[in-house]
PDB file of C-alpha atoms in Angstrom:
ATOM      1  CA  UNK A 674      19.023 -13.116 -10.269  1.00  0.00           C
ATOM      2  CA  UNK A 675      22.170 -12.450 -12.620  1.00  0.00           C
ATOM      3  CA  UNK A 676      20.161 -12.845 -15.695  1.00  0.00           C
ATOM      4  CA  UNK A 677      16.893 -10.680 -13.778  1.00  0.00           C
ATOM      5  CA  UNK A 678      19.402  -7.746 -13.232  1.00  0.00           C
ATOM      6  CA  UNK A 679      21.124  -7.257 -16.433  1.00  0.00           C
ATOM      7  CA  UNK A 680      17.428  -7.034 -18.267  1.00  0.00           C
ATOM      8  CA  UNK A 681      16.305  -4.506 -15.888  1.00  0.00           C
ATOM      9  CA  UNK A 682      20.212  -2.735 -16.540  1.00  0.00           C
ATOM     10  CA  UNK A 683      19.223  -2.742 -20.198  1.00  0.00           C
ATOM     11  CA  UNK A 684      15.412  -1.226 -19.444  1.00  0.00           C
ATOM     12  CA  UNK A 685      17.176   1.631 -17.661  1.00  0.00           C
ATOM     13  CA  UNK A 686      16.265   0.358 -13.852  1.00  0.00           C
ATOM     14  CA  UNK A 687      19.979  -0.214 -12.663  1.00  0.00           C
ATOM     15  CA  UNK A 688      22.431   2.229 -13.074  1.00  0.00           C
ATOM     16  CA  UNK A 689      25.660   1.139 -14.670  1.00  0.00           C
ATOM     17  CA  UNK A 690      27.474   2.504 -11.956  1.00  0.00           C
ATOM     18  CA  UNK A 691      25.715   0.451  -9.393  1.00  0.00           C
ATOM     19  CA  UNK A 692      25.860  -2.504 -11.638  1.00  0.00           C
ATOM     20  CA  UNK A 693      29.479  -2.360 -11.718  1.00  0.00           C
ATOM     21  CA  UNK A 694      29.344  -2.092  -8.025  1.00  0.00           C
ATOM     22  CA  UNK A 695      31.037  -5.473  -5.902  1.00  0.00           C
ATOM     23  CA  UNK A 696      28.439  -5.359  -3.223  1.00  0.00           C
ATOM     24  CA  UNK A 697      25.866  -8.284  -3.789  1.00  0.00           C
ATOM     25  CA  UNK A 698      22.919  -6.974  -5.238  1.00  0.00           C
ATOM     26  CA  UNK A 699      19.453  -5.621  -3.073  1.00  0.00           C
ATOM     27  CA  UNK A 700      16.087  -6.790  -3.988  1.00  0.00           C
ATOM     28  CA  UNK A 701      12.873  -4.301  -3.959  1.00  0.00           C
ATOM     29  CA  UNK A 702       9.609  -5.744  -3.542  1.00  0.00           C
ATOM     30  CA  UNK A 703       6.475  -3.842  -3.942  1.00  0.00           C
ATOM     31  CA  UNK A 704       3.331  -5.372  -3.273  1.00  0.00           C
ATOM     32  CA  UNK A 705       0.396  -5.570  -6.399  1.00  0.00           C
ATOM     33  CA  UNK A 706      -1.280  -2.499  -5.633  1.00  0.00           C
ATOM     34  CA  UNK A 707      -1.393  -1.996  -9.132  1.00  0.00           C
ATOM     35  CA  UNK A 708      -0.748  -4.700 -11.487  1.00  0.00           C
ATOM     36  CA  UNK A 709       2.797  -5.603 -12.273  1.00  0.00           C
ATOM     37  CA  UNK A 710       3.310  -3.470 -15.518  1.00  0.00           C
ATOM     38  CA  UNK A 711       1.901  -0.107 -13.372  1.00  0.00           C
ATOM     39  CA  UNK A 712       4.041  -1.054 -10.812  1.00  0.00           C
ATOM     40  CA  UNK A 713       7.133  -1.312 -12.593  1.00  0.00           C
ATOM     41  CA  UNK A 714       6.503   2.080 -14.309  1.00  0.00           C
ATOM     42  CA  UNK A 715       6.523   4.103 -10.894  1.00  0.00           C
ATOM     43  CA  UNK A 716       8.779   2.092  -9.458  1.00  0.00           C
ATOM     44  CA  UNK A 717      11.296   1.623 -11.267  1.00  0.00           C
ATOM     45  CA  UNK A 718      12.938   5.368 -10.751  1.00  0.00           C
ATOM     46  CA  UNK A 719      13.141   4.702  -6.896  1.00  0.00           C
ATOM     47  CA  UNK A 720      14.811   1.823  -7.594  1.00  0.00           C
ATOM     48  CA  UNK A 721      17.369   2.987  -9.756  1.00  0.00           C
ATOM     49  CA  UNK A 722      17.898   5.910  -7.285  1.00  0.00           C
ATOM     50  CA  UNK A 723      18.652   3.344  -4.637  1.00  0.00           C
ATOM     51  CA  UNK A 724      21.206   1.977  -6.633  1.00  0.00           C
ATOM     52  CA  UNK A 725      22.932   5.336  -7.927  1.00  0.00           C
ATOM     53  CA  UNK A 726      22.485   6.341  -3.896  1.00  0.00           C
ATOM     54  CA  UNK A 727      23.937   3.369  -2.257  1.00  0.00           C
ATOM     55  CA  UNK A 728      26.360   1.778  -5.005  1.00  0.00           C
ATOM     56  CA  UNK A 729      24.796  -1.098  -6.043  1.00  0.00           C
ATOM     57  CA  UNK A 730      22.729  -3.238  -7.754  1.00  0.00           C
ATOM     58  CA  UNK A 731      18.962  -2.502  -6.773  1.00  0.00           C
ATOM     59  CA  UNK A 732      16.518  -5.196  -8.277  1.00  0.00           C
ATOM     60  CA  UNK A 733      13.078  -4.461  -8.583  1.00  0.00           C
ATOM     61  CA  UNK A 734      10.604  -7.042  -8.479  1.00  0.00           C
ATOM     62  CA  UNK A 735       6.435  -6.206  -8.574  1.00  0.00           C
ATOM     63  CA  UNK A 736       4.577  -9.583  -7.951  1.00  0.00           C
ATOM     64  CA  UNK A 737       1.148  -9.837  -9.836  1.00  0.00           C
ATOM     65  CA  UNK A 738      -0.498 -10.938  -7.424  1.00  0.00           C
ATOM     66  CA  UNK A 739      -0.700 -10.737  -3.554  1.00  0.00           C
ATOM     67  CA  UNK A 740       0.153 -14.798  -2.913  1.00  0.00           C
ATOM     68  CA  UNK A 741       3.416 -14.702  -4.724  1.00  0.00           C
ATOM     69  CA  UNK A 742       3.864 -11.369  -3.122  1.00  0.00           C
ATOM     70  CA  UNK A 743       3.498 -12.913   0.122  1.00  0.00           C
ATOM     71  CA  UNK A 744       5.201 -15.894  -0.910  1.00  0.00           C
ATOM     72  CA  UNK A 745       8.160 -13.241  -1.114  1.00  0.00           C
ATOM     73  CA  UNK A 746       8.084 -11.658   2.305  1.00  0.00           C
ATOM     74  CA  UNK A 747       7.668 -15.212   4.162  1.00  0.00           C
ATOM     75  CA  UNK A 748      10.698 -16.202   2.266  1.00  0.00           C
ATOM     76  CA  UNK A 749      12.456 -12.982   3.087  1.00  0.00           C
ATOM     77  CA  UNK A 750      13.244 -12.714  -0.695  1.00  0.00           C
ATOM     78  CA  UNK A 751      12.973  -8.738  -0.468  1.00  0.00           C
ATOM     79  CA  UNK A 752      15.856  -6.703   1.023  1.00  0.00           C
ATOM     80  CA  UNK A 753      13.600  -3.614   0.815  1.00  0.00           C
ATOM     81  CA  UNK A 754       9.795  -4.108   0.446  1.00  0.00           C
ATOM     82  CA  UNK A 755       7.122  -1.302   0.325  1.00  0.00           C
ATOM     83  CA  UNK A 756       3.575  -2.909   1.296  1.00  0.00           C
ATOM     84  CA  UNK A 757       0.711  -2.378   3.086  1.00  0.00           C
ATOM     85  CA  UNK A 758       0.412  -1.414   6.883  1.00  0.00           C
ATOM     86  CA  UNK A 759      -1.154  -4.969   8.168  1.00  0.00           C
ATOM     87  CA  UNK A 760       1.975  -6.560   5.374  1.00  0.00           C
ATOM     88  CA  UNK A 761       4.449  -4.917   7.842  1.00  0.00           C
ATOM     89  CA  UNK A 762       2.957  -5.783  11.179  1.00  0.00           C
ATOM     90  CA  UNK A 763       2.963  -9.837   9.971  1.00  0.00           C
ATOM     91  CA  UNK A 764       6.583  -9.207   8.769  1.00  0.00           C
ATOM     92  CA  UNK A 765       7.537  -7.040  11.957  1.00  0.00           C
ATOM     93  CA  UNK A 766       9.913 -10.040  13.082  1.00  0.00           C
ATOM     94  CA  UNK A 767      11.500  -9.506   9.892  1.00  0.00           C
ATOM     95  CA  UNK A 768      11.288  -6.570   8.336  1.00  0.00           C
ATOM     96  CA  UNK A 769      12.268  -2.922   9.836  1.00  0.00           C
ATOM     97  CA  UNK A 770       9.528  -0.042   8.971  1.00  0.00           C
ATOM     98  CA  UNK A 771      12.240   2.698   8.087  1.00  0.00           C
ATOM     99  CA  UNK A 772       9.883   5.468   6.079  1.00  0.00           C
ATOM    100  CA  UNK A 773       6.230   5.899   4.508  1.00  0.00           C
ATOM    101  CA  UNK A 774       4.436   7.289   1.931  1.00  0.00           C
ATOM    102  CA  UNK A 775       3.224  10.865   1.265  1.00  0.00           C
ATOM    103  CA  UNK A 776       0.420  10.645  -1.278  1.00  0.00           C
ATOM    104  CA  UNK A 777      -1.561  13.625  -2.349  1.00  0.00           C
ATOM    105  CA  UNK A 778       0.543  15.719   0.008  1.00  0.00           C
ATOM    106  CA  UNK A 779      -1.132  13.683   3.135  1.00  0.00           C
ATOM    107  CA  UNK A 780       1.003  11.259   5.604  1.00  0.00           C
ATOM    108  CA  UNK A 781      -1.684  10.187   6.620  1.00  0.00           C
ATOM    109  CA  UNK A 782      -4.790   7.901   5.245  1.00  0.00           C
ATOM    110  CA  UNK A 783      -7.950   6.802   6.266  1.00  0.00           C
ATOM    111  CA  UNK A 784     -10.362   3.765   4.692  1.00  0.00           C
ATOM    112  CA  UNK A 785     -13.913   5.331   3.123  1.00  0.00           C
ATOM    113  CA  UNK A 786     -16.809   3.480   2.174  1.00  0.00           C
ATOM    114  CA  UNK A 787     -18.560   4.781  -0.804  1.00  0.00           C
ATOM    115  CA  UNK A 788     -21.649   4.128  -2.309  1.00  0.00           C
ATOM    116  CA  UNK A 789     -24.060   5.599  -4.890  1.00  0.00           C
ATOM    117  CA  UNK A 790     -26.189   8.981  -4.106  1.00  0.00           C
ATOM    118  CA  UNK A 791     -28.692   7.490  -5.876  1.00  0.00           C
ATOM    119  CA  UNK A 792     -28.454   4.444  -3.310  1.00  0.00           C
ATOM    120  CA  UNK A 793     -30.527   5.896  -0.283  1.00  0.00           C
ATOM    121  CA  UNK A 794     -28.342   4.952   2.093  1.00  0.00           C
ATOM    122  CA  UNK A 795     -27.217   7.437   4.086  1.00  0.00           C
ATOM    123  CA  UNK A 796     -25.739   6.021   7.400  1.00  0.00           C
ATOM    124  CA  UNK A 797     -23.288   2.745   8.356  1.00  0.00           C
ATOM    125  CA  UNK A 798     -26.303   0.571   9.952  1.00  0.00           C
ATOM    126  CA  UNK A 799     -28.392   0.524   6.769  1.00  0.00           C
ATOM    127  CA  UNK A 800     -26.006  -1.882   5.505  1.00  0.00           C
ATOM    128  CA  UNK A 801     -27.397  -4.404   7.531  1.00  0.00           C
ATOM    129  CA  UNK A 802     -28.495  -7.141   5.091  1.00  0.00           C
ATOM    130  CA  UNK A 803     -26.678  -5.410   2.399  1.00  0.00           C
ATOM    131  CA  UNK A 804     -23.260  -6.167   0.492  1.00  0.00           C
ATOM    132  CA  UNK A 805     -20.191  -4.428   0.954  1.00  0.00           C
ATOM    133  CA  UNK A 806     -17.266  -5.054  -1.740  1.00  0.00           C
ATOM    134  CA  UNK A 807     -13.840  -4.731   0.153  1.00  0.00           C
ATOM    135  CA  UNK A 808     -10.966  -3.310  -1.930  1.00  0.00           C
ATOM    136  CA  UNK A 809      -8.564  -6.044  -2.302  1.00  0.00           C
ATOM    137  CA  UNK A 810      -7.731  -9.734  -0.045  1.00  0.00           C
ATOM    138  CA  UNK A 811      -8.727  -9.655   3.539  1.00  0.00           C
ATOM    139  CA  UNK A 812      -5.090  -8.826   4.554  1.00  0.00           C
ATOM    140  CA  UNK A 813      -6.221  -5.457   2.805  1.00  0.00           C
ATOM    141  CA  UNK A 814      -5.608  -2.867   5.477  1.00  0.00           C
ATOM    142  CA  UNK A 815      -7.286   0.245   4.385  1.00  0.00           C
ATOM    143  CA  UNK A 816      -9.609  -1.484   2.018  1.00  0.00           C
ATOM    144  CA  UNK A 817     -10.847  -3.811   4.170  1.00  0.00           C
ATOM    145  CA  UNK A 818      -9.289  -3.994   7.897  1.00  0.00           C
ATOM    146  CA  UNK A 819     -10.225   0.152   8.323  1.00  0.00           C
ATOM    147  CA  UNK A 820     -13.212   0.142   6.339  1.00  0.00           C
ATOM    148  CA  UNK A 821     -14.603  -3.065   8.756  1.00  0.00           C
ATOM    149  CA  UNK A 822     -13.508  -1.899  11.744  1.00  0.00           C
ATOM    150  CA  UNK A 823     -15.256   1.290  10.891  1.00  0.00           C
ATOM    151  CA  UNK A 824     -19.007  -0.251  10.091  1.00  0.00           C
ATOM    152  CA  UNK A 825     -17.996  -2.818  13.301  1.00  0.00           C
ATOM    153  CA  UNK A 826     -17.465   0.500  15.211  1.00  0.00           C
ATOM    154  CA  UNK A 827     -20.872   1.568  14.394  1.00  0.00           C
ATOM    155  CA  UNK A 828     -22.504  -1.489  16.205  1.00  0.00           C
ATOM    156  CA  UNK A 829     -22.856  -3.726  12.710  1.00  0.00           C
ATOM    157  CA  UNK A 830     -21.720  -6.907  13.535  1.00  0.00           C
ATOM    158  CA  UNK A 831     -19.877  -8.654  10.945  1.00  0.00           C
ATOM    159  CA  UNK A 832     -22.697 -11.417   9.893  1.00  0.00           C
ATOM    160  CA  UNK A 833     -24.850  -8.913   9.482  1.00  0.00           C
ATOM    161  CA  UNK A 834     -23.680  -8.364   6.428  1.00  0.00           C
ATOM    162  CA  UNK A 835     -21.982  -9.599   3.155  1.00  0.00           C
ATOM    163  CA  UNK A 836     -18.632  -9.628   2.562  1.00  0.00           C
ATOM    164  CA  UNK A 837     -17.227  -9.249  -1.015  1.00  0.00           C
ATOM    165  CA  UNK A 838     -13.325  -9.058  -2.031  1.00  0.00           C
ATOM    166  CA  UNK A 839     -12.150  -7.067  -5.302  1.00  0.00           C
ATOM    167  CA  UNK A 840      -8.956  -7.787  -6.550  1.00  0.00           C
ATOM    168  CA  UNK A 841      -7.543  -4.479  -5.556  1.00  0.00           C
ATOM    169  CA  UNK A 842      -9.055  -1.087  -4.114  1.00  0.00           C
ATOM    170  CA  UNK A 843      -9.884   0.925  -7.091  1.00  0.00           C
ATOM    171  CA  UNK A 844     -12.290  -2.238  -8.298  1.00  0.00           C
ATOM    172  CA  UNK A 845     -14.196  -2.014  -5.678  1.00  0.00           C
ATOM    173  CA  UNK A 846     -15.528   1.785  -5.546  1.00  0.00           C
ATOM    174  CA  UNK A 847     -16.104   0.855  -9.766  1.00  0.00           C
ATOM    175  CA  UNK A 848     -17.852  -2.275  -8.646  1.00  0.00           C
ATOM    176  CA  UNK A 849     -20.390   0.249  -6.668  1.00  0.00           C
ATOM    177  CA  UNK A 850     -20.749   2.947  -9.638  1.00  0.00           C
ATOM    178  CA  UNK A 851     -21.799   0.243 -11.656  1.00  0.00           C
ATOM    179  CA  UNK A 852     -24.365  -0.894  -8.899  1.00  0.00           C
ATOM    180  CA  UNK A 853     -22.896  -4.517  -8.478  1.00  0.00           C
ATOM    181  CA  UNK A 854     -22.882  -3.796  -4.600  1.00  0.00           C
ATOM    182  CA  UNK A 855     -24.202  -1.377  -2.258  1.00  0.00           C
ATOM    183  CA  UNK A 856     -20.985  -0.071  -0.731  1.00  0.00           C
ATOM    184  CA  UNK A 857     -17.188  -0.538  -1.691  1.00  0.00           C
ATOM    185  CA  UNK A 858     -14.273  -0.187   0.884  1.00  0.00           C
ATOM    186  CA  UNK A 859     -11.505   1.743  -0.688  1.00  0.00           C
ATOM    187  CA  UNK A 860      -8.848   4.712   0.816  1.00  0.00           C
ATOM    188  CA  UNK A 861     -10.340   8.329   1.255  1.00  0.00           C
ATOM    189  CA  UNK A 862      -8.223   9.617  -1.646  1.00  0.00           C
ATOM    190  CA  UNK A 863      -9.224   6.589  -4.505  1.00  0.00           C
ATOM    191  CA  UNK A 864     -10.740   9.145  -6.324  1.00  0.00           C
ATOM    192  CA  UNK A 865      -7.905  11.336  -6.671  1.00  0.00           C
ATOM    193  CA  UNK A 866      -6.354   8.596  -8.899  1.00  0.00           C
ATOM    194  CA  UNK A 867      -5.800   9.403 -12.163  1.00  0.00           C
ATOM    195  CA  UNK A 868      -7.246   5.704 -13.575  1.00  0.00           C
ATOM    196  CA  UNK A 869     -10.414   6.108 -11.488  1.00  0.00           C
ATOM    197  CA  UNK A 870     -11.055   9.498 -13.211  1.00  0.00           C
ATOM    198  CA  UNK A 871     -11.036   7.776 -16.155  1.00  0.00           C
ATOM    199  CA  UNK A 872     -13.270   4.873 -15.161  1.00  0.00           C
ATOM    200  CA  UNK A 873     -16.327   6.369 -13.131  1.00  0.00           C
ATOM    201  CA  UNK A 874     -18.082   9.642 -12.800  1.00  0.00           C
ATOM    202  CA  UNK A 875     -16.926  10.403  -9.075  1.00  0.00           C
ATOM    203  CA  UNK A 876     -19.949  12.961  -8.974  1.00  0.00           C
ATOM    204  CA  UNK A 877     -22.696  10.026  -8.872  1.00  0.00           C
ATOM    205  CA  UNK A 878     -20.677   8.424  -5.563  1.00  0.00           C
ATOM    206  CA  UNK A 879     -20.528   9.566  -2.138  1.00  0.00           C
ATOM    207  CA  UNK A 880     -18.725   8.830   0.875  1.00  0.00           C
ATOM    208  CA  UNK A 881     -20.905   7.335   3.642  1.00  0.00           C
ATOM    209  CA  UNK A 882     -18.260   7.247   6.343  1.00  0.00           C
ATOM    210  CA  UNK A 883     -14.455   7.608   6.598  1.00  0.00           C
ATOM    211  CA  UNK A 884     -12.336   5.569   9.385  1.00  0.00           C
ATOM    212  CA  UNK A 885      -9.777   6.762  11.872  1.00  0.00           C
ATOM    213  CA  UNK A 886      -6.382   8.379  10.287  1.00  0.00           C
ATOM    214  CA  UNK A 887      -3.503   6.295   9.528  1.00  0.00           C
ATOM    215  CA  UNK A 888       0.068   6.788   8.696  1.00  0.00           C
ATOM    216  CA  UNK A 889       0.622   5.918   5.216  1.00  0.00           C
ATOM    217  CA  UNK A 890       1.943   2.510   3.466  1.00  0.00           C
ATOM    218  CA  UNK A 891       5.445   1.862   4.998  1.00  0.00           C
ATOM    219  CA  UNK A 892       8.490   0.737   3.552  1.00  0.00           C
ATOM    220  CA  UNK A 893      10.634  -1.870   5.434  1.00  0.00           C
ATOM    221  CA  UNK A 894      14.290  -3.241   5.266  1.00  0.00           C
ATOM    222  CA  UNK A 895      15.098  -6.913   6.269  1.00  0.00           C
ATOM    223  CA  UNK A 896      16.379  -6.893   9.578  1.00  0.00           C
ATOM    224  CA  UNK A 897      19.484  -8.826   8.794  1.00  0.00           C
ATOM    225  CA  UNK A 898      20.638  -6.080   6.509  1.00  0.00           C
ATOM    226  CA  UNK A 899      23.340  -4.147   8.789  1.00  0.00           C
ATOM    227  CA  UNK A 900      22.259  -0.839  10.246  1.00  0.00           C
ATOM    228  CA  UNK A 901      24.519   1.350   8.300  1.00  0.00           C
ATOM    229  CA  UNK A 902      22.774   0.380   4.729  1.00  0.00           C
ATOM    230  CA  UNK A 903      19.648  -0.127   6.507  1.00  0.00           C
ATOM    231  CA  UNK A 904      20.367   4.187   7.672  1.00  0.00           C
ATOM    232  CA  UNK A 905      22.021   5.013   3.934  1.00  0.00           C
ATOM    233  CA  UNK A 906      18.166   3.048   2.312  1.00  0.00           C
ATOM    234  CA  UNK A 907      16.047   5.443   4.743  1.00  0.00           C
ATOM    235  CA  UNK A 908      17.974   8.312   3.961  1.00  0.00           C
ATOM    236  CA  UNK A 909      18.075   7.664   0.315  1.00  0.00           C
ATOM    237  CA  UNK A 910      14.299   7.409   0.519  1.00  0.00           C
ATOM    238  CA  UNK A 911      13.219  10.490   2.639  1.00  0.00           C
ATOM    239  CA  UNK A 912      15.898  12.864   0.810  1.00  0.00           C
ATOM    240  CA  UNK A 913      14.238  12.619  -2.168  1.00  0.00           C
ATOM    241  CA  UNK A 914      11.473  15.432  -2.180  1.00  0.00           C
ATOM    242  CA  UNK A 915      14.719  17.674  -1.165  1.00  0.00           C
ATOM    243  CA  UNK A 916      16.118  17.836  -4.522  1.00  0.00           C
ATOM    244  CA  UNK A 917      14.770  18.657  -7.885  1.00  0.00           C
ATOM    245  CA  UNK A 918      15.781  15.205  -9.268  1.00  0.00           C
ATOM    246  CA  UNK A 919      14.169  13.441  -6.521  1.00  0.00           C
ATOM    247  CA  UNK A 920      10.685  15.261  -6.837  1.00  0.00           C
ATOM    248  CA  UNK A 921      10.686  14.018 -10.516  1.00  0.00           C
ATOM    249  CA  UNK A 922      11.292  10.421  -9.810  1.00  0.00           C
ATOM    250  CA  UNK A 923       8.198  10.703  -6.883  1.00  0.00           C
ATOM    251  CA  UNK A 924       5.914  12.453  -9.436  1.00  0.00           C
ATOM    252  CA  UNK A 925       6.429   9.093 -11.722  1.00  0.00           C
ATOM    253  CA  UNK A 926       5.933   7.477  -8.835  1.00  0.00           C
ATOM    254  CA  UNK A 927       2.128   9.766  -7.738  1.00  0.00           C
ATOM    255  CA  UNK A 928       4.512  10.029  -4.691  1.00  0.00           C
ATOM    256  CA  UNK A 929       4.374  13.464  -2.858  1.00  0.00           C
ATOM    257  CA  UNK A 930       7.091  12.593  -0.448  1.00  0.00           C
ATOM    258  CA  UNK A 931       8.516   9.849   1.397  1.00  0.00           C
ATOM    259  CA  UNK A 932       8.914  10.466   5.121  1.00  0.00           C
ATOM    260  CA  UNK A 933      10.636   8.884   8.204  1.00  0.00           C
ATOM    261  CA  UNK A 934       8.816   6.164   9.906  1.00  0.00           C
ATOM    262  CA  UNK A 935       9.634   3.641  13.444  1.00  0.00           C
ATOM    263  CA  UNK A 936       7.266   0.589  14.848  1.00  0.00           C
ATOM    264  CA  UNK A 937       5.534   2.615  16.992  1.00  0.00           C
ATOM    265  CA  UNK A 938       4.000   4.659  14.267  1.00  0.00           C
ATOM    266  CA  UNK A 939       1.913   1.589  13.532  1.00  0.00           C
ATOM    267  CA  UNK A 940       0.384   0.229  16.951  1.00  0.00           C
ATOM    268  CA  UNK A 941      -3.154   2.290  15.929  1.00  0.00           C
ATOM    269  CA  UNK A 942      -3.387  -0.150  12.864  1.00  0.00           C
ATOM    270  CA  UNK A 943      -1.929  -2.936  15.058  1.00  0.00           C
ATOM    271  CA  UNK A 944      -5.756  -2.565  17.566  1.00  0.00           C
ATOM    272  CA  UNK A 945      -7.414  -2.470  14.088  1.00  0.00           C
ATOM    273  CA  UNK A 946      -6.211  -5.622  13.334  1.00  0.00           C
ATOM    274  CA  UNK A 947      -6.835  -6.817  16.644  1.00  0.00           C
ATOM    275  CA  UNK A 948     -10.423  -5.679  16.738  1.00  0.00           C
ATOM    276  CA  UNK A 949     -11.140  -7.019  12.851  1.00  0.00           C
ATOM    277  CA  UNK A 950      -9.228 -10.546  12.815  1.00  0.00           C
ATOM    278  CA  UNK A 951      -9.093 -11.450  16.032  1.00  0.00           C
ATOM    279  CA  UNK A 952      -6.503 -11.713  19.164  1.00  0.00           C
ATOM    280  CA  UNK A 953      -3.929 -13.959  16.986  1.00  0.00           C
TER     281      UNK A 953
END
């Protein structure tokens, strides 16, 4: 850990002030939305502004992939973690939701299933007998938990149709424009990214149907960390879109705000959960 934070010191991630600092050092995880070298370039402000904010060393860490992610919350390896929504109700015994994302200028997201205009499908029960391409793993909770619950919602019963995983949510909605599948489970704002404006021509997809609102991907501090540092890494976190500094180290980020977040925010994704995988 040593060795990990003086490279990240010398790539600019650690402050030397914080580095300097006696506390032991914090750890950030942040799940493979993106793969580890995106990651690391929007993430790697936030982290350093932990550290300048708090006085310490903040380490971040960006898994590539979700097992050795996971690997890391089980393990409690992460001091402060930023994953998905079904992540942090797994971890809840753990982890401490303290704040969430503003993307886009929205709290608040929803899972969309697109598919092709040219398709012909034009409701959720003509994808009986058809293949749907979820947008990352099955723990996936706008990609896939949302997105099912939304087509279960609409009386299609799970085997009545096939289930395909991409390895993260933007492959799936390019998995449809290239007519690999017939529908791909992604957020309502996938589009909006600036690598999927690159890679399809959003003007030949459409979205069939859109699931309930959700607040957006939370951020979490172990619960063992004591409540005055877990306070000082929430404020650090929603104080940022107050000052000039703060909204440049978001925009690296495609972060239009973090905001203020508590357990109960989540109990509409917790009966998602419950109505996709099951009473456990």
């Amino acid at each position: 850990r040593t060795a990990l934070a003086a490279a990240l010191l010398a790539g600019g991630v650690l402050s030397a002030n914080s580095a300097m600092s006696a506390d032991a050092p914090l750890t950030l995880g942040v799940f493979p939305r993106f793969n580890a070298s995106e990651s690391t370039t929007r993430y790697s402000g936030i982290a350093e502004h932990l550290g300048q904010y708090l006085g310490r060393t903040v380490i971040l860490v960006t898994p590539r992939d979700f097992p050795s992610f996971w690997k890391g919350v089980e393990e409690r390896q992460y001091d402060i973690v930023q994953y998905n929504q079904y992540h942090y109700i797994r971890s809840a015994a753990a982890y401490q939701v303290v704040a969430h994302n503003k993307e886009f200028g929205r709290s608040m997201i929803a899972g969309a299933i697109y598919v092709r205009k040219d398709s012909g499908i034009t409701s959720l029960t003509q994808l009986r007998g058809r293949t749907v391409l979820f947008g990352g793993s099955e723990d996936a909770m706008i990609g896939h938990i949302a997105v099912a619950y939304t087509i279960l919602k609409a009386g299609v019963k799970r085997a009545e149709f096939k289930s395909q995983f991409a390895p993260n949510p933007l492959n799936s909605v390019i998995g449809v424009y290239h007519k690999q599948v017939d529908a791909g489970g992604s957020g309502d704002g996938v589009l909006e990214q600036p690598v999927m404006k690159k890679s399809v021509n959003p003007d030949e997809l459409t979205v069939l149907a859109v699931s309930d609102p959700l607040l957006h991907l939370p951020w979490a501090v172990k619960r063992t960390i004591p409540p005055k540092v877990r306070e000082s890494i929430q404020a650090a976190l929603v104080s940022m879109e107050k000052s000039e500094a703060g909204q440049k180290i978001l925009k690296a980020a495609y972060l239009s705000g973090i905001g203020p977040a508590e357990d109960k925010d989540y109990e509409p994704h917790r009966r998602m959960v419950k109505a996709v995988m099951g009473p456990q």
